Amino acid sequence: FLDHMERPVNITDCENVTRPLNKLLDELDPIPQSYTLEVGSAGLERELIRSTHFDACEGSRVRVRMIRPTEDGARDLNGTLRSCDKENLTLETEAGTLTLPLAGIAYVRLDDLAEDEIKRAAE
Protein backbone atom coordinates (compact mmCIF):
# COMPACT_ATOMS: atom_id res chain seq x y z
CA PHE A 1 0.00 0.00 0.00
CA LEU A 2 1.04 3.56 -0.67
CA ASP A 3 1.01 6.14 2.07
CA HIS A 4 1.63 9.84 1.64
CA MET A 5 2.01 11.92 4.78
CA GLU A 6 1.36 15.35 3.23
CA ARG A 7 -1.84 14.51 1.33
CA PRO A 8 -4.18 11.64 0.51
CA VAL A 9 -3.00 9.05 -2.02
CA ASN A 10 -4.78 9.34 -5.38
CA ILE A 11 -5.04 7.19 -8.51
CA THR A 12 -2.15 9.04 -10.20
CA ASP A 13 0.14 8.09 -7.30
CA CYS A 14 -0.82 4.44 -7.78
CA GLU A 15 -0.18 4.65 -11.53
CA ASN A 16 3.19 6.36 -10.98
CA VAL A 17 4.32 3.45 -8.81
CA THR A 18 2.68 0.64 -10.80
CA ARG A 19 4.19 1.40 -14.22
CA PRO A 20 7.91 1.47 -13.31
CA LEU A 21 7.53 -1.33 -10.76
CA ASN A 22 5.73 -3.54 -13.26
CA LYS A 23 8.43 -2.86 -15.88
CA LEU A 24 11.20 -3.70 -13.39
CA LEU A 25 9.48 -6.91 -12.30
CA ASP A 26 9.03 -7.94 -15.94
CA GLU A 27 12.75 -7.34 -16.63
CA LEU A 28 14.04 -9.12 -13.51
CA ASP A 29 11.39 -11.85 -13.61
CA PRO A 30 11.80 -12.77 -9.91
CA ILE A 31 8.48 -14.64 -9.88
CA PRO A 32 8.48 -17.59 -12.29
CA GLN A 33 4.72 -18.08 -12.38
CA SER A 34 2.00 -15.67 -13.47
CA TYR A 35 1.15 -12.91 -10.97
CA THR A 36 -0.94 -9.77 -10.63
CA LEU A 37 0.60 -6.59 -9.26
CA GLU A 38 -1.80 -4.50 -7.19
CA VAL A 39 -0.87 -1.06 -5.88
CA GLY A 40 -3.35 0.89 -3.77
CA SER A 41 -3.79 3.16 -0.80
CA ALA A 42 -4.32 1.97 2.74
CA GLY A 43 -7.94 3.06 2.41
CA LEU A 44 -10.25 5.70 3.74
CA GLU A 45 -10.77 3.90 7.04
CA ARG A 46 -7.28 2.55 7.58
CA GLU A 47 -6.04 1.53 10.97
CA LEU A 48 -3.53 3.82 12.67
CA ILE A 49 -0.64 1.77 14.03
CA ARG A 50 2.68 3.63 14.00
CA SER A 51 3.47 6.83 15.84
CA THR A 52 3.97 8.51 12.46
CA HIS A 53 0.37 7.58 11.55
CA PHE A 54 -0.94 9.20 14.74
CA ASP A 55 1.26 12.28 14.28
CA ALA A 56 0.11 12.74 10.67
CA CYS A 57 -3.55 12.32 11.64
CA GLU A 58 -3.69 14.74 14.57
CA GLY A 59 -6.80 16.85 14.07
CA SER A 60 -8.54 14.13 12.03
CA ARG A 61 -11.76 12.36 12.90
CA VAL A 62 -11.13 8.84 14.22
CA ARG A 63 -13.03 5.84 15.56
CA VAL A 64 -11.60 4.15 18.63
CA ARG A 65 -12.56 0.62 19.69
CA MET A 66 -11.76 -0.14 23.31
CA ILE A 67 -10.81 -3.64 24.50
CA ARG A 68 -13.11 -3.18 27.51
CA PRO A 69 -15.87 -0.61 27.97
CA THR A 70 -14.96 2.75 29.44
CA GLU A 71 -16.39 3.85 32.80
CA ASP A 72 -19.60 4.99 31.09
CA GLY A 73 -19.97 1.64 29.28
CA ALA A 74 -18.81 2.73 25.80
CA ARG A 75 -16.55 0.53 23.68
CA ASP A 76 -16.79 2.53 20.48
CA LEU A 77 -15.77 6.18 20.56
CA ASN A 78 -15.73 8.81 17.81
CA GLY A 79 -13.92 12.09 17.97
CA THR A 80 -11.00 14.20 16.87
CA LEU A 81 -7.51 12.89 17.52
CA ARG A 82 -5.71 15.56 19.54
CA SER A 83 -2.50 13.75 20.47
CA CYS A 84 -0.92 10.38 21.06
CA ASP A 85 2.20 9.48 23.01
CA LYS A 86 3.72 6.17 24.12
CA GLU A 87 1.04 5.63 26.76
CA ASN A 88 -2.11 7.61 25.96
CA LEU A 89 -4.31 8.86 23.17
CA THR A 90 -6.20 12.13 23.62
CA LEU A 91 -9.57 12.24 21.88
CA GLU A 92 -11.89 15.24 21.71
CA THR A 93 -15.51 14.07 21.66
CA GLU A 94 -18.87 15.82 21.85
CA ALA A 95 -18.88 14.97 25.58
CA GLY A 96 -15.43 16.46 26.17
CA THR A 97 -11.76 15.52 26.02
CA LEU A 98 -10.83 11.93 26.89
CA THR A 99 -7.41 10.52 27.68
CA LEU A 100 -7.38 6.83 26.79
CA PRO A 101 -4.60 4.37 27.68
CA LEU A 102 -3.16 2.78 24.53
CA ALA A 103 -3.03 -0.57 26.34
CA GLY A 104 -6.85 -0.49 26.52
CA ILE A 105 -7.42 0.26 22.82
CA ALA A 106 -8.22 -2.51 20.33
CA TYR A 107 -7.79 -0.24 17.30
CA VAL A 108 -7.94 3.33 16.04
CA ARG A 109 -9.17 3.98 12.52
CA LEU A 110 -9.74 7.08 10.47
CA ASP A 111 -13.44 7.88 10.54
CA ASP A 112 -15.48 8.30 7.36
CA LEU A 113 -14.02 11.25 5.55
CA ALA A 114 -16.12 14.26 4.74
CA GLU A 115 -17.29 14.46 1.15
CA ASP A 116 -14.93 17.37 0.36
CA GLU A 117 -11.96 15.35 1.66
CA ILE A 118 -12.91 12.43 -0.61
CA LYS A 119 -13.15 14.75 -3.62
CA ARG A 120 -9.76 16.28 -2.78
CA ALA A 121 -8.19 12.81 -2.50
CA ALA A 122 -9.54 11.88 -5.94
CA GLU A 123 -7.84 14.86 -7.62
PDB file of C-alpha atoms in Angstrom:
ATOM      1  CA  PHE A   1       0.000   0.000   0.000  1.00  0.00           C
ATOM      2  CA  LEU A   2       1.044   3.564  -0.669  1.00  0.00           C
ATOM      3  CA  ASP A   3       1.007   6.138   2.070  1.00  0.00           C
ATOM      4  CA  HIS A   4       1.630   9.843   1.635  1.00  0.00           C
ATOM      5  CA  MET A   5       2.009  11.919   4.782  1.00  0.00           C
ATOM      6  CA  GLU A   6       1.356  15.346   3.234  1.00  0.00           C
ATOM      7  CA  ARG A   7      -1.835  14.509   1.332  1.00  0.00           C
ATOM      8  CA  PRO A   8      -4.179  11.644   0.511  1.00  0.00           C
ATOM      9  CA  VAL A   9      -3.002   9.053  -2.024  1.00  0.00           C
ATOM     10  CA  ASN A  10      -4.776   9.344  -5.382  1.00  0.00           C
ATOM     11  CA  ILE A  11      -5.039   7.194  -8.515  1.00  0.00           C
ATOM     12  CA  THR A  12      -2.149   9.042 -10.198  1.00  0.00           C
ATOM     13  CA  ASP A  13       0.141   8.092  -7.304  1.00  0.00           C
ATOM     14  CA  CYS A  14      -0.821   4.442  -7.775  1.00  0.00           C
ATOM     15  CA  GLU A  15      -0.184   4.652 -11.530  1.00  0.00           C
ATOM     16  CA  ASN A  16       3.188   6.360 -10.981  1.00  0.00           C
ATOM     17  CA  VAL A  17       4.324   3.453  -8.813  1.00  0.00           C
ATOM     18  CA  THR A  18       2.685   0.642 -10.799  1.00  0.00           C
ATOM     19  CA  ARG A  19       4.192   1.398 -14.221  1.00  0.00           C
ATOM     20  CA  PRO A  20       7.913   1.468 -13.312  1.00  0.00           C
ATOM     21  CA  LEU A  21       7.532  -1.327 -10.760  1.00  0.00           C
ATOM     22  CA  ASN A  22       5.733  -3.543 -13.261  1.00  0.00           C
ATOM     23  CA  LYS A  23       8.434  -2.862 -15.875  1.00  0.00           C
ATOM     24  CA  LEU A  24      11.203  -3.695 -13.389  1.00  0.00           C
ATOM     25  CA  LEU A  25       9.483  -6.906 -12.299  1.00  0.00           C
ATOM     26  CA  ASP A  26       9.035  -7.941 -15.940  1.00  0.00           C
ATOM     27  CA  GLU A  27      12.746  -7.345 -16.629  1.00  0.00           C
ATOM     28  CA  LEU A  28      14.041  -9.120 -13.508  1.00  0.00           C
ATOM     29  CA  ASP A  29      11.385 -11.855 -13.608  1.00  0.00           C
ATOM     30  CA  PRO A  30      11.798 -12.775  -9.907  1.00  0.00           C
ATOM     31  CA  ILE A  31       8.480 -14.642  -9.877  1.00  0.00           C
ATOM     32  CA  PRO A  32       8.479 -17.588 -12.289  1.00  0.00           C
ATOM     33  CA  GLN A  33       4.716 -18.075 -12.382  1.00  0.00           C
ATOM     34  CA  SER A  34       1.998 -15.673 -13.468  1.00  0.00           C
ATOM     35  CA  TYR A  35       1.145 -12.915 -10.971  1.00  0.00           C
ATOM     36  CA  THR A  36      -0.940  -9.772 -10.631  1.00  0.00           C
ATOM     37  CA  LEU A  37       0.601  -6.590  -9.257  1.00  0.00           C
ATOM     38  CA  GLU A  38      -1.795  -4.497  -7.187  1.00  0.00           C
ATOM     39  CA  VAL A  39      -0.874  -1.058  -5.884  1.00  0.00           C
ATOM     40  CA  GLY A  40      -3.347   0.889  -3.769  1.00  0.00           C
ATOM     41  CA  SER A  41      -3.795   3.164  -0.801  1.00  0.00           C
ATOM     42  CA  ALA A  42      -4.318   1.971   2.738  1.00  0.00           C
ATOM     43  CA  GLY A  43      -7.944   3.060   2.407  1.00  0.00           C
ATOM     44  CA  LEU A  44     -10.247   5.704   3.745  1.00  0.00           C
ATOM     45  CA  GLU A  45     -10.774   3.901   7.038  1.00  0.00           C
ATOM     46  CA  ARG A  46      -7.280   2.549   7.576  1.00  0.00           C
ATOM     47  CA  GLU A  47      -6.044   1.529  10.972  1.00  0.00           C
ATOM     48  CA  LEU A  48      -3.530   3.816  12.666  1.00  0.00           C
ATOM     49  CA  ILE A  49      -0.639   1.771  14.032  1.00  0.00           C
ATOM     50  CA  ARG A  50       2.679   3.628  14.001  1.00  0.00           C
ATOM     51  CA  SER A  51       3.470   6.830  15.844  1.00  0.00           C
ATOM     52  CA  THR A  52       3.973   8.505  12.456  1.00  0.00           C
ATOM     53  CA  HIS A  53       0.369   7.581  11.552  1.00  0.00           C
ATOM     54  CA  PHE A  54      -0.939   9.197  14.738  1.00  0.00           C
ATOM     55  CA  ASP A  55       1.257  12.284  14.275  1.00  0.00           C
ATOM     56  CA  ALA A  56       0.107  12.737  10.675  1.00  0.00           C
ATOM     57  CA  CYS A  57      -3.552  12.317  11.640  1.00  0.00           C
ATOM     58  CA  GLU A  58      -3.694  14.740  14.570  1.00  0.00           C
ATOM     59  CA  GLY A  59      -6.796  16.854  14.068  1.00  0.00           C
ATOM     60  CA  SER A  60      -8.536  14.131  12.031  1.00  0.00           C
ATOM     61  CA  ARG A  61     -11.760  12.363  12.903  1.00  0.00           C
ATOM     62  CA  VAL A  62     -11.127   8.841  14.224  1.00  0.00           C
ATOM     63  CA  ARG A  63     -13.035   5.841  15.558  1.00  0.00           C
ATOM     64  CA  VAL A  64     -11.595   4.155  18.628  1.00  0.00           C
ATOM     65  CA  ARG A  65     -12.564   0.623  19.690  1.00  0.00           C
ATOM     66  CA  MET A  66     -11.757  -0.138  23.311  1.00  0.00           C
ATOM     67  CA  ILE A  67     -10.815  -3.637  24.502  1.00  0.00           C
ATOM     68  CA  ARG A  68     -13.109  -3.180  27.506  1.00  0.00           C
ATOM     69  CA  PRO A  69     -15.873  -0.615  27.965  1.00  0.00           C
ATOM     70  CA  THR A  70     -14.965   2.751  29.436  1.00  0.00           C
ATOM     71  CA  GLU A  71     -16.387   3.853  32.800  1.00  0.00           C
ATOM     72  CA  ASP A  72     -19.600   4.990  31.091  1.00  0.00           C
ATOM     73  CA  GLY A  73     -19.967   1.642  29.276  1.00  0.00           C
ATOM     74  CA  ALA A  74     -18.810   2.727  25.800  1.00  0.00           C
ATOM     75  CA  ARG A  75     -16.545   0.526  23.685  1.00  0.00           C
ATOM     76  CA  ASP A  76     -16.788   2.530  20.476  1.00  0.00           C
ATOM     77  CA  LEU A  77     -15.768   6.184  20.558  1.00  0.00           C
ATOM     78  CA  ASN A  78     -15.730   8.810  17.811  1.00  0.00           C
ATOM     79  CA  GLY A  79     -13.918  12.088  17.967  1.00  0.00           C
ATOM     80  CA  THR A  80     -10.998  14.205  16.869  1.00  0.00           C
ATOM     81  CA  LEU A  81      -7.511  12.893  17.518  1.00  0.00           C
ATOM     82  CA  ARG A  82      -5.709  15.561  19.535  1.00  0.00           C
ATOM     83  CA  SER A  83      -2.504  13.748  20.472  1.00  0.00           C
ATOM     84  CA  CYS A  84      -0.920  10.381  21.057  1.00  0.00           C
ATOM     85  CA  ASP A  85       2.202   9.480  23.013  1.00  0.00           C
ATOM     86  CA  LYS A  86       3.718   6.169  24.123  1.00  0.00           C
ATOM     87  CA  GLU A  87       1.039   5.628  26.764  1.00  0.00           C
ATOM     88  CA  ASN A  88      -2.113   7.608  25.964  1.00  0.00           C
ATOM     89  CA  LEU A  89      -4.311   8.857  23.174  1.00  0.00           C
ATOM     90  CA  THR A  90      -6.199  12.129  23.616  1.00  0.00           C
ATOM     91  CA  LEU A  91      -9.567  12.241  21.884  1.00  0.00           C
ATOM     92  CA  GLU A  92     -11.889  15.237  21.707  1.00  0.00           C
ATOM     93  CA  THR A  93     -15.506  14.075  21.662  1.00  0.00           C
ATOM     94  CA  GLU A  94     -18.873  15.818  21.854  1.00  0.00           C
ATOM     95  CA  ALA A  95     -18.879  14.973  25.582  1.00  0.00           C
ATOM     96  CA  GLY A  96     -15.428  16.459  26.174  1.00  0.00           C
ATOM     97  CA  THR A  97     -11.764  15.519  26.019  1.00  0.00           C
ATOM     98  CA  LEU A  98     -10.832  11.933  26.891  1.00  0.00           C
ATOM     99  CA  THR A  99      -7.408  10.524  27.683  1.00  0.00           C
ATOM    100  CA  LEU A 100      -7.380   6.829  26.787  1.00  0.00           C
ATOM    101  CA  PRO A 101      -4.599   4.373  27.682  1.00  0.00           C
ATOM    102  CA  LEU A 102      -3.156   2.778  24.529  1.00  0.00           C
ATOM    103  CA  ALA A 103      -3.033  -0.569  26.339  1.00  0.00           C
ATOM    104  CA  GLY A 104      -6.849  -0.493  26.516  1.00  0.00           C
ATOM    105  CA  ILE A 105      -7.422   0.263  22.823  1.00  0.00           C
ATOM    106  CA  ALA A 106      -8.215  -2.511  20.332  1.00  0.00           C
ATOM    107  CA  TYR A 107      -7.789  -0.239  17.296  1.00  0.00           C
ATOM    108  CA  VAL A 108      -7.938   3.330  16.041  1.00  0.00           C
ATOM    109  CA  ARG A 109      -9.170   3.985  12.515  1.00  0.00           C
ATOM    110  CA  LEU A 110      -9.737   7.082  10.465  1.00  0.00           C
ATOM    111  CA  ASP A 111     -13.438   7.885  10.536  1.00  0.00           C
ATOM    112  CA  ASP A 112     -15.476   8.299   7.361  1.00  0.00           C
ATOM    113  CA  LEU A 113     -14.020  11.251   5.550  1.00  0.00           C
ATOM    114  CA  ALA A 114     -16.115  14.259   4.743  1.00  0.00           C
ATOM    115  CA  GLU A 115     -17.287  14.460   1.147  1.00  0.00           C
ATOM    116  CA  ASP A 116     -14.932  17.366   0.358  1.00  0.00           C
ATOM    117  CA  GLU A 117     -11.956  15.345   1.659  1.00  0.00           C
ATOM    118  CA  ILE A 118     -12.908  12.428  -0.609  1.00  0.00           C
ATOM    119  CA  LYS A 119     -13.147  14.754  -3.616  1.00  0.00           C
ATOM    120  CA  ARG A 120      -9.761  16.278  -2.775  1.00  0.00           C
ATOM    121  CA  ALA A 121      -8.194  12.812  -2.504  1.00  0.00           C
ATOM    122  CA  ALA A 122      -9.539  11.882  -5.936  1.00  0.00           C
ATOM    123  CA  GLU A 123      -7.843  14.855  -7.621  1.00  0.00           C
TER     124      GLU A 123
END
